[in-house]
Structures are given as structure tokens and as C-alpha cells.
């Protein structure tokens, strides 16, 4: 009986002890903390979260700093005060839940790992974009809508790599360009203008 | 007892976390952009660590009661510079063709297509102009121009003139190590023009008689002859060029200056030359300008090298102010030239001592105004220069240097990336349908910009 009480007492005090020792639980692991951050933590949690609502009405909670760093649209909303932390959520009607989750993953990873090795980051990005064409397209639209510059650059780069080796006829087929308006003579004219690039 | 405590701790942590441990969005890691601190967190996984370590952790806190328990772990900064990002990057997609076959791309929005096209390799862009009339007219499109301005090219290109064919040039793309030889030059073929400066994707040429200036975009070959200078000057001129901003329509300014202190500025927006004033009294005339060294421009300031006294003279085009810096040159230095990288002023030159020659790189220490050696060419390469009378020409001095090393029996080209400190060999410049490596007379680096218009 006494042992149980002691255990309960310890378990009650444990969170306080942990925070005093500047160790916070983060998803099953212990995280060391810098003294400056302790001070901030003691002043009250600066870690604001914001709510994003997908087109399927699913709510995602994400750190404000993460989204503000990456998305120009969300940054503007927070800065001009149109977002109220207590009550509102940001509706993103053109982004579905699956895509929104991926976008949040991207922003979160790049915020927390921005000091990583460039090769590691690139490997993560390559893995991140290992999706089918629908997924890639949706990600592009979401990144364009939210104005996430580095994700946009990444996706543009991927698409550019896909098309750069293709023949002109293939490009026309992919992008459904039916009336291209070029006669073979005109194509030849183009080639003669900059022959060194062909 | 302690083992029980640790186990209990473990249990508490698992129950206290609201989402799965692997989800990053549930972390409490603080990121304060105003502090500009690197996140110095490190994960201490209880599962992997021995219980003894954890005991140590707990015990130490218990003993000293000190808040600061552990040393901050610094992540080794092995970040490669951003310019390396596009080099040798493979997309790693095995099903590229399948992806592009999907119906989804048929409705691709126009402005996003432009963003993708702006990122294509230059040669591919010219090939794809024939896809349709819309893509063909992108060079004149303001929206495409904006997309191009947003693209960060990893490396500059180089435009060079060879001694064998002085009235036509060649271009080098260091990302794919390829030379391009335009067979039809847009510039008047009867004139011999030397590239003397570049900014904003445009190259400034000076005619051999030092009378007329031409400005050209080497990629599209659109060029313009500048109006004649208001002063007929017969002495040699040093030339500098700055771009007014990032966008291609923002314009550029060109400065020429002589040893007598005469100078003029061309403003591309006003399309005229102007004489902003005289050299300040403090600068001793005549200026012994080093005409072999190209100028550099950082923001709106152009820097020229001068000897006697050794140093740099600078002109801020925005404020119209000339300044002179006396900087002693390193000993035994020849064929030296200014270079710049991300706002840092560098010097590259040949160091010859007792028949041993090496190419060295110095950086200007702004506080002390002294050159500090920061790198030199690898020893194996320097051995090839031993005992030979070498002449070095710098063919590009913006971030990526291209150096031509020539002696009686040697004609070598190398590039040096100032940021990544990488030395690379350059394939010889061989004329189309030719076999012999050509000797490069002079050249300049330029940032490839499809929509830059002279």
C-alpha cells in the first residue's frame, strides 16, 4: 500500500521534476533543452498552434512557426491579424486532407531539419516526392495556393527533369497541345537560328 | 529502485504524448525565428541508451540541482553551398515515363508551365521553342521574365574570344561541361569585340579601337550598340557594369574610367552617357589602373584593381562616390585579377618562387585591408607548371573562376568554385569540325538569363 502511494507521489511530481531539469517529453523520447529556451518555457508556452481545415473538413493542428516560415499566404494571414488563435481555423478548400498532411510534413521536416546535411535533405525530398502523378499534381496545386516557395521549386525541378529529355512531339502530347501552329519549315527555321543549342 | 523509476518514466512519456511518437507534428521543439538560433536539440532515446546513462542523468540533476545539465550538441555544419544542389542531381524516379503519360498533365495551368520551362536547361529551352507558338514567344513574355528572375542558376556561364577566331565567340556551361559555338554571331562580324564586363545576364563588349560599346545577351544574341561616348578618349579604359535590380527590365549601368581620372556612366533606362563629376582630390592621379584585371561589382559598387600604390579603387554608382584602398599585394605575384563571391572580394594570381609556380586565392580582410591566402591549386597540378614560363588569364571572376594557363607547350583551362573550393578541369575549346584546342584570348563570366534584353 505504502509503495503504491510513494509511486503515485513520484508520478505526480515527475513532470515537474522533468521540466525543472529541462527535459521535455517529445513523442516517446527525451529532449535536451538550451537555457534560453527554458526561460521562454517558464514565461508561458510560445509554441502556438494553428488549425488548418482541409476541403474534407478535417482539422490539422500544426505549429504556427512552421507554417509561417514556409507559406506566404499563412504568414500574411497571421501578420495582418485575420487569424484569431482562440477560435478560428484556416479553411483550405482547395487542398484535400491527404495533400494537406503531406504539405504539413514537408514544412515541419524542413523547419526542424534545416541544419541537416544537404545530401540528407535532398534524399528526404526525393523520397517525399515519390508519389504518383495525381499526388504530385495535387502537391503542386497546394504549394502554389499556399505559396510555399521551396516546395514549389522542388516540384518544378522534378517536372522539369521529367520533360527535359523528351522529343517535341511527346511534349505536345503530354500537355495536350493540339494546334501548335508550326510547319516543318518553321521548325527548321528555329533550328537554324540557334543551331549550336540543338 | 532506479530501474523501476526509469521504467515508470518511460511509461509516463508514452501515455503523455498525444499522437504517435513518430509524428513530427506533435513535437514541442521551439523554433524562434527572431533568435536565429540553430536548433540545438538532440533526441535522447531511452530505449537505446543504457540504463546507466539515464541513471547518470537523473543522479546529476539530483546532486547539483543545476538547470543546465548537458552540453549543447552542435550539429556539424556540413552543408554544401546551394550552388551544388543542381550539380549531378538525379531525380531517382524509375517510372518517369508512366507519370508523364497520365491525363493529369493535359490540363496543366499556363503560368505553372512557364515556371517549369524557366527551369529547363538553356539548350532544352531553345529546342522546345518549336513545341508551339506560345512557347516560342515566351522570350518576350513579361510573366516568363518574372519566372526566370526567380530561378537561381547554380553557376555562371563563360563567354570567350579565341585568338584563332577573334570575331566570334564561344560559350561554356560549367554545369554540363559543354562548349557552345554559335556559328552566326549577332554582333557585327567585321569588328573585333572584347567582352569586358557583365551584369544581369548581359555582356558588355568594347571594340578593339576602344571607341564603341556593345551590349549583348549571349544566349539569345540580342545586342545593342551604345551611343558614342560624349568625350573622345584615346587612352585605355577600364570598364565596370552593374544591374539595377533582379528583374530583367530594371536596366543596367556601365562605367568607363581612364588613368587620367576621366569617367562616364551609361544608364540604360535613359539611354545616354553622363558625366557625374570629377575624381575626388584625395585620389592621386594618374591612376595606375591594372587593365589586365577585370572589374567586379558588388551591389551598386564597382571595384577596379590598381598598382602603384597597390590596391583597389571603387565607385558607387548609386552615390557617385569614388574611394581608394591601399592594399599591399602578396609578394612574387603576377597575372593577378580581382574576383568576387557572395559579396567577398577575392584576388587570384600566380605565385612564382624559385621556378615553382602555383595559382593562389586570397580574400580581402575588410577590417585590416590585407589579403589573406585562403586556397591554392592542388600540388599535383602545380607540378605541371614547374619551371615553365606561365601566363595566366582570368576568364570569369564571379563566384566561379575560369583560368587559362598557357606556356609554350601547354594550354590548360581550369575552373575554381570559390564557395565550395573545388578545382575542376575544363574540356578544351575546340572549334566545330576542328580538332585543335583553341587559345583563349579573353572572356567574362555572365549569369545566363533568357529574357535579358540589351
PDB file of C-alpha atoms in Angstrom, chain B residues 273-426:
ATOM      1  CA  UNK B 273      26.051  58.708 -71.131  1.00  0.00           C
ATOM      2  CA  UNK B 274      26.549  61.214 -68.348  1.00  0.00           C
ATOM      3  CA  UNK B 275      29.499  62.673 -66.509  1.00  0.00           C
ATOM      4  CA  UNK B 276      28.578  62.718 -62.809  1.00  0.00           C
ATOM      5  CA  UNK B 277      31.626  64.770 -61.777  1.00  0.00           C
ATOM      6  CA  UNK B 278      35.343  64.659 -61.209  1.00  0.00           C
ATOM      7  CA  UNK B 279      37.521  62.333 -59.251  1.00  0.00           C
ATOM      8  CA  UNK B 280      37.915  63.462 -55.680  1.00  0.00           C
ATOM      9  CA  UNK B 281      41.090  65.316 -54.783  1.00  0.00           C
ATOM     10  CA  UNK B 282      42.231  62.617 -52.386  1.00  0.00           C
ATOM     11  CA  UNK B 283      42.801  60.111 -55.163  1.00  0.00           C
ATOM     12  CA  UNK B 284      46.223  60.562 -56.665  1.00  0.00           C
ATOM     13  CA  UNK B 285      46.259  60.920 -60.438  1.00  0.00           C
ATOM     14  CA  UNK B 286      47.256  59.458 -62.801  1.00  0.00           C
ATOM     15  CA  UNK B 287      45.683  56.233 -61.592  1.00  0.00           C
ATOM     16  CA  UNK B 288      47.787  53.233 -62.408  1.00  0.00           C
ATOM     17  CA  UNK B 289      44.847  51.027 -63.329  1.00  0.00           C
ATOM     18  CA  UNK B 290      45.562  47.360 -63.806  1.00  0.00           C
ATOM     19  CA  UNK B 291      43.922  46.748 -67.170  1.00  0.00           C
ATOM     20  CA  UNK B 292      44.568  43.033 -67.103  1.00  0.00           C
ATOM     21  CA  UNK B 293      42.280  42.565 -64.136  1.00  0.00           C
ATOM     22  CA  UNK B 294      38.569  42.665 -64.770  1.00  0.00           C
ATOM     23  CA  UNK B 295      36.420  44.766 -62.533  1.00  0.00           C
ATOM     24  CA  UNK B 296      33.961  43.320 -60.049  1.00  0.00           C
ATOM     25  CA  UNK B 297      30.661  44.707 -58.928  1.00  0.00           C
ATOM     26  CA  UNK B 298      29.023  44.122 -55.576  1.00  0.00           C
ATOM     27  CA  UNK B 299      25.570  45.682 -55.244  1.00  0.00           C
ATOM     28  CA  UNK B 300      25.957  49.126 -56.768  1.00  0.00           C
ATOM     29  CA  UNK B 301      29.728  49.461 -56.288  1.00  0.00           C
ATOM     30  CA  UNK B 302      32.312  48.685 -58.937  1.00  0.00           C
ATOM     31  CA  UNK B 303      35.867  47.812 -57.900  1.00  0.00           C
ATOM     32  CA  UNK B 304      38.969  48.189 -60.063  1.00  0.00           C
ATOM     33  CA  UNK B 305      42.435  46.968 -59.342  1.00  0.00           C
ATOM     34  CA  UNK B 306      45.333  49.395 -59.456  1.00  0.00           C
ATOM     35  CA  UNK B 307      49.032  49.194 -58.900  1.00  0.00           C
ATOM     36  CA  UNK B 308      51.299  51.936 -57.512  1.00  0.00           C
ATOM     37  CA  UNK B 309      50.039  52.272 -54.908  1.00  0.00           C
ATOM     38  CA  UNK B 310      48.797  48.713 -54.883  1.00  0.00           C
ATOM     39  CA  UNK B 311      45.167  48.382 -54.031  1.00  0.00           C
ATOM     40  CA  UNK B 312      41.627  48.899 -55.160  1.00  0.00           C
ATOM     41  CA  UNK B 313      39.685  51.905 -56.301  1.00  0.00           C
ATOM     42  CA  UNK B 314      35.908  51.760 -56.108  1.00  0.00           C
ATOM     43  CA  UNK B 315      32.982  53.735 -57.464  1.00  0.00           C
ATOM     44  CA  UNK B 316      29.490  53.580 -56.019  1.00  0.00           C
ATOM     45  CA  UNK B 317      27.131  54.175 -58.924  1.00  0.00           C
ATOM     46  CA  UNK B 318      24.244  54.950 -56.615  1.00  0.00           C
ATOM     47  CA  UNK B 319      26.001  57.702 -54.646  1.00  0.00           C
ATOM     48  CA  UNK B 320      28.655  58.732 -57.199  1.00  0.00           C
ATOM     49  CA  UNK B 321      31.446  58.385 -54.652  1.00  0.00           C
ATOM     50  CA  UNK B 322      34.990  57.247 -55.505  1.00  0.00           C
ATOM     51  CA  UNK B 323      37.112  55.597 -52.839  1.00  0.00           C
ATOM     52  CA  UNK B 324      40.639  54.310 -52.831  1.00  0.00           C
ATOM     53  CA  UNK B 325      42.006  51.483 -50.690  1.00  0.00           C
ATOM     54  CA  UNK B 326      45.719  50.904 -50.330  1.00  0.00           C
ATOM     55  CA  UNK B 327      46.243  47.165 -50.050  1.00  0.00           C
ATOM     56  CA  UNK B 328      49.735  45.672 -50.324  1.00  0.00           C
ATOM     57  CA  UNK B 329      49.885  42.888 -52.871  1.00  0.00           C
ATOM     58  CA  UNK B 330      51.308  39.494 -51.944  1.00  0.00           C
ATOM     59  CA  UNK B 331      54.959  39.012 -52.927  1.00  0.00           C
ATOM     60  CA  UNK B 332      56.083  37.295 -56.139  1.00  0.00           C
ATOM     61  CA  UNK B 333      52.639  37.809 -57.630  1.00  0.00           C
ATOM     62  CA  UNK B 334      51.901  38.015 -61.341  1.00  0.00           C
ATOM     63  CA  UNK B 335      48.851  37.914 -63.590  1.00  0.00           C
ATOM     64  CA  UNK B 336      46.578  38.776 -60.730  1.00  0.00           C
ATOM     65  CA  UNK B 337      42.956  39.738 -61.019  1.00  0.00           C
ATOM     66  CA  UNK B 338      40.043  40.644 -58.802  1.00  0.00           C
ATOM     67  CA  UNK B 339      37.172  38.249 -58.208  1.00  0.00           C
ATOM     68  CA  UNK B 340      34.077  38.221 -56.083  1.00  0.00           C
ATOM     69  CA  UNK B 341      31.894  35.660 -54.371  1.00  0.00           C
ATOM     70  CA  UNK B 342      28.792  36.474 -52.352  1.00  0.00           C
ATOM     71  CA  UNK B 343      29.977  39.955 -51.552  1.00  0.00           C
ATOM     72  CA  UNK B 344      33.531  38.873 -50.649  1.00  0.00           C
ATOM     73  CA  UNK B 345      36.395  40.452 -52.560  1.00  0.00           C
ATOM     74  CA  UNK B 346      38.979  37.937 -53.713  1.00  0.00           C
ATOM     75  CA  UNK B 347      42.263  38.015 -55.547  1.00  0.00           C
ATOM     76  CA  UNK B 348      43.579  35.277 -57.787  1.00  0.00           C
ATOM     77  CA  UNK B 349      47.086  35.215 -59.167  1.00  0.00           C
ATOM     78  CA  UNK B 350      50.220  33.265 -59.957  1.00  0.00           C
ATOM     79  CA  UNK B 351      52.749  32.924 -57.193  1.00  0.00           C
ATOM     80  CA  UNK B 352      56.190  32.175 -58.604  1.00  0.00           C
ATOM     81  CA  UNK B 353      59.088  31.444 -56.306  1.00  0.00           C
ATOM     82  CA  UNK B 354      62.294  29.710 -57.372  1.00  0.00           C
ATOM     83  CA  UNK B 355      60.766  28.246 -60.541  1.00  0.00           C
ATOM     84  CA  UNK B 356      57.834  26.794 -58.593  1.00  0.00           C
ATOM     85  CA  UNK B 357      54.540  28.274 -59.709  1.00  0.00           C
ATOM     86  CA  UNK B 358      51.190  27.963 -58.072  1.00  0.00           C
ATOM     87  CA  UNK B 359      47.786  29.538 -58.504  1.00  0.00           C
ATOM     88  CA  UNK B 360      46.666  31.082 -55.242  1.00  0.00           C
ATOM     89  CA  UNK B 361      43.459  32.606 -53.986  1.00  0.00           C
ATOM     90  CA  UNK B 362      43.338  35.420 -51.440  1.00  0.00           C
ATOM     91  CA  UNK B 363      40.429  37.028 -49.684  1.00  0.00           C
ATOM     92  CA  UNK B 364      40.350  40.677 -48.654  1.00  0.00           C
ATOM     93  CA  UNK B 365      40.068  41.152 -44.905  1.00  0.00           C
ATOM     94  CA  UNK B 366      37.866  44.219 -44.744  1.00  0.00           C
ATOM     95  CA  UNK B 367      38.878  45.211 -41.241  1.00  0.00           C
ATOM     96  CA  UNK B 368      42.630  45.214 -41.856  1.00  0.00           C
ATOM     97  CA  UNK B 369      42.630  45.762 -45.655  1.00  0.00           C
ATOM     98  CA  UNK B 370      45.069  42.921 -46.159  1.00  0.00           C
ATOM     99  CA  UNK B 371      44.981  39.949 -48.488  1.00  0.00           C
ATOM    100  CA  UNK B 372      44.812  36.616 -46.714  1.00  0.00           C
ATOM    101  CA  UNK B 373      45.585  33.441 -48.633  1.00  0.00           C
ATOM    102  CA  UNK B 374      42.609  31.112 -48.466  1.00  0.00           C
ATOM    103  CA  UNK B 375      43.389  28.447 -51.037  1.00  0.00           C
ATOM    104  CA  UNK B 376      45.815  27.316 -53.679  1.00  0.00           C
ATOM    105  CA  UNK B 377      45.748  24.946 -56.624  1.00  0.00           C
ATOM    106  CA  UNK B 378      46.348  21.288 -55.739  1.00  0.00           C
ATOM    107  CA  UNK B 379      50.034  20.335 -55.664  1.00  0.00           C
ATOM    108  CA  UNK B 380      49.755  17.726 -58.409  1.00  0.00           C
ATOM    109  CA  UNK B 381      48.517  20.356 -60.818  1.00  0.00           C
ATOM    110  CA  UNK B 382      51.111  22.902 -59.711  1.00  0.00           C
ATOM    111  CA  UNK B 383      53.851  20.405 -60.532  1.00  0.00           C
ATOM    112  CA  UNK B 384      52.861  20.652 -64.194  1.00  0.00           C
ATOM    113  CA  UNK B 385      53.684  24.351 -64.052  1.00  0.00           C
ATOM    114  CA  UNK B 386      57.144  23.891 -62.585  1.00  0.00           C
ATOM    115  CA  UNK B 387      59.947  25.621 -64.399  1.00  0.00           C
ATOM    116  CA  UNK B 388      57.711  26.899 -67.163  1.00  0.00           C
ATOM    117  CA  UNK B 389      57.013  30.476 -68.010  1.00  0.00           C
ATOM    118  CA  UNK B 390      53.278  30.555 -67.441  1.00  0.00           C
ATOM    119  CA  UNK B 391      50.825  33.215 -68.433  1.00  0.00           C
ATOM    120  CA  UNK B 392      47.514  33.153 -66.658  1.00  0.00           C
ATOM    121  CA  UNK B 393      44.342  34.825 -67.872  1.00  0.00           C
ATOM    122  CA  UNK B 394      41.230  35.013 -65.771  1.00  0.00           C
ATOM    123  CA  UNK B 395      38.197  34.431 -67.964  1.00  0.00           C
ATOM    124  CA  UNK B 396      35.492  34.868 -65.368  1.00  0.00           C
ATOM    125  CA  UNK B 397      35.514  36.249 -61.866  1.00  0.00           C
ATOM    126  CA  UNK B 398      32.017  35.887 -60.453  1.00  0.00           C
ATOM    127  CA  UNK B 399      31.848  33.116 -57.909  1.00  0.00           C
ATOM    128  CA  UNK B 400      33.183  30.537 -60.345  1.00  0.00           C
ATOM    129  CA  UNK B 401      36.587  31.424 -61.801  1.00  0.00           C
ATOM    130  CA  UNK B 402      37.822  30.176 -65.142  1.00  0.00           C
ATOM    131  CA  UNK B 403      41.576  30.363 -65.536  1.00  0.00           C
ATOM    132  CA  UNK B 404      43.598  29.843 -68.675  1.00  0.00           C
ATOM    133  CA  UNK B 405      47.164  28.705 -68.024  1.00  0.00           C
ATOM    134  CA  UNK B 406      49.396  28.899 -71.049  1.00  0.00           C
ATOM    135  CA  UNK B 407      53.025  28.367 -71.784  1.00  0.00           C
ATOM    136  CA  UNK B 408      54.914  27.391 -74.911  1.00  0.00           C
ATOM    137  CA  UNK B 409      53.683  23.820 -74.857  1.00  0.00           C
ATOM    138  CA  UNK B 410      50.780  23.997 -72.501  1.00  0.00           C
ATOM    139  CA  UNK B 411      47.230  25.221 -72.865  1.00  0.00           C
ATOM    140  CA  UNK B 412      45.160  24.396 -69.849  1.00  0.00           C
ATOM    141  CA  UNK B 413      41.802  25.534 -68.588  1.00  0.00           C
ATOM    142  CA  UNK B 414      40.573  25.109 -65.036  1.00  0.00           C
ATOM    143  CA  UNK B 415      37.632  26.360 -63.018  1.00  0.00           C
ATOM    144  CA  UNK B 416      37.666  27.165 -59.344  1.00  0.00           C
ATOM    145  CA  UNK B 417      34.472  27.411 -57.302  1.00  0.00           C
ATOM    146  CA  UNK B 418      35.201  29.968 -54.584  1.00  0.00           C
ATOM    147  CA  UNK B 419      32.360  28.863 -52.326  1.00  0.00           C
ATOM    148  CA  UNK B 420      32.979  25.122 -52.465  1.00  0.00           C
ATOM    149  CA  UNK B 421      36.769  25.437 -53.025  1.00  0.00           C
ATOM    150  CA  UNK B 422      36.609  22.956 -55.838  1.00  0.00           C
ATOM    151  CA  UNK B 423      39.134  22.862 -58.666  1.00  0.00           C
ATOM    152  CA  UNK B 424      37.947  21.275 -61.902  1.00  0.00           C
ATOM    153  CA  UNK B 425      39.494  20.746 -65.313  1.00  0.00           C
ATOM    154  CA  UNK B 426      37.711  22.218 -68.286  1.00  0.00           C
TER     155      UNK B 426
END
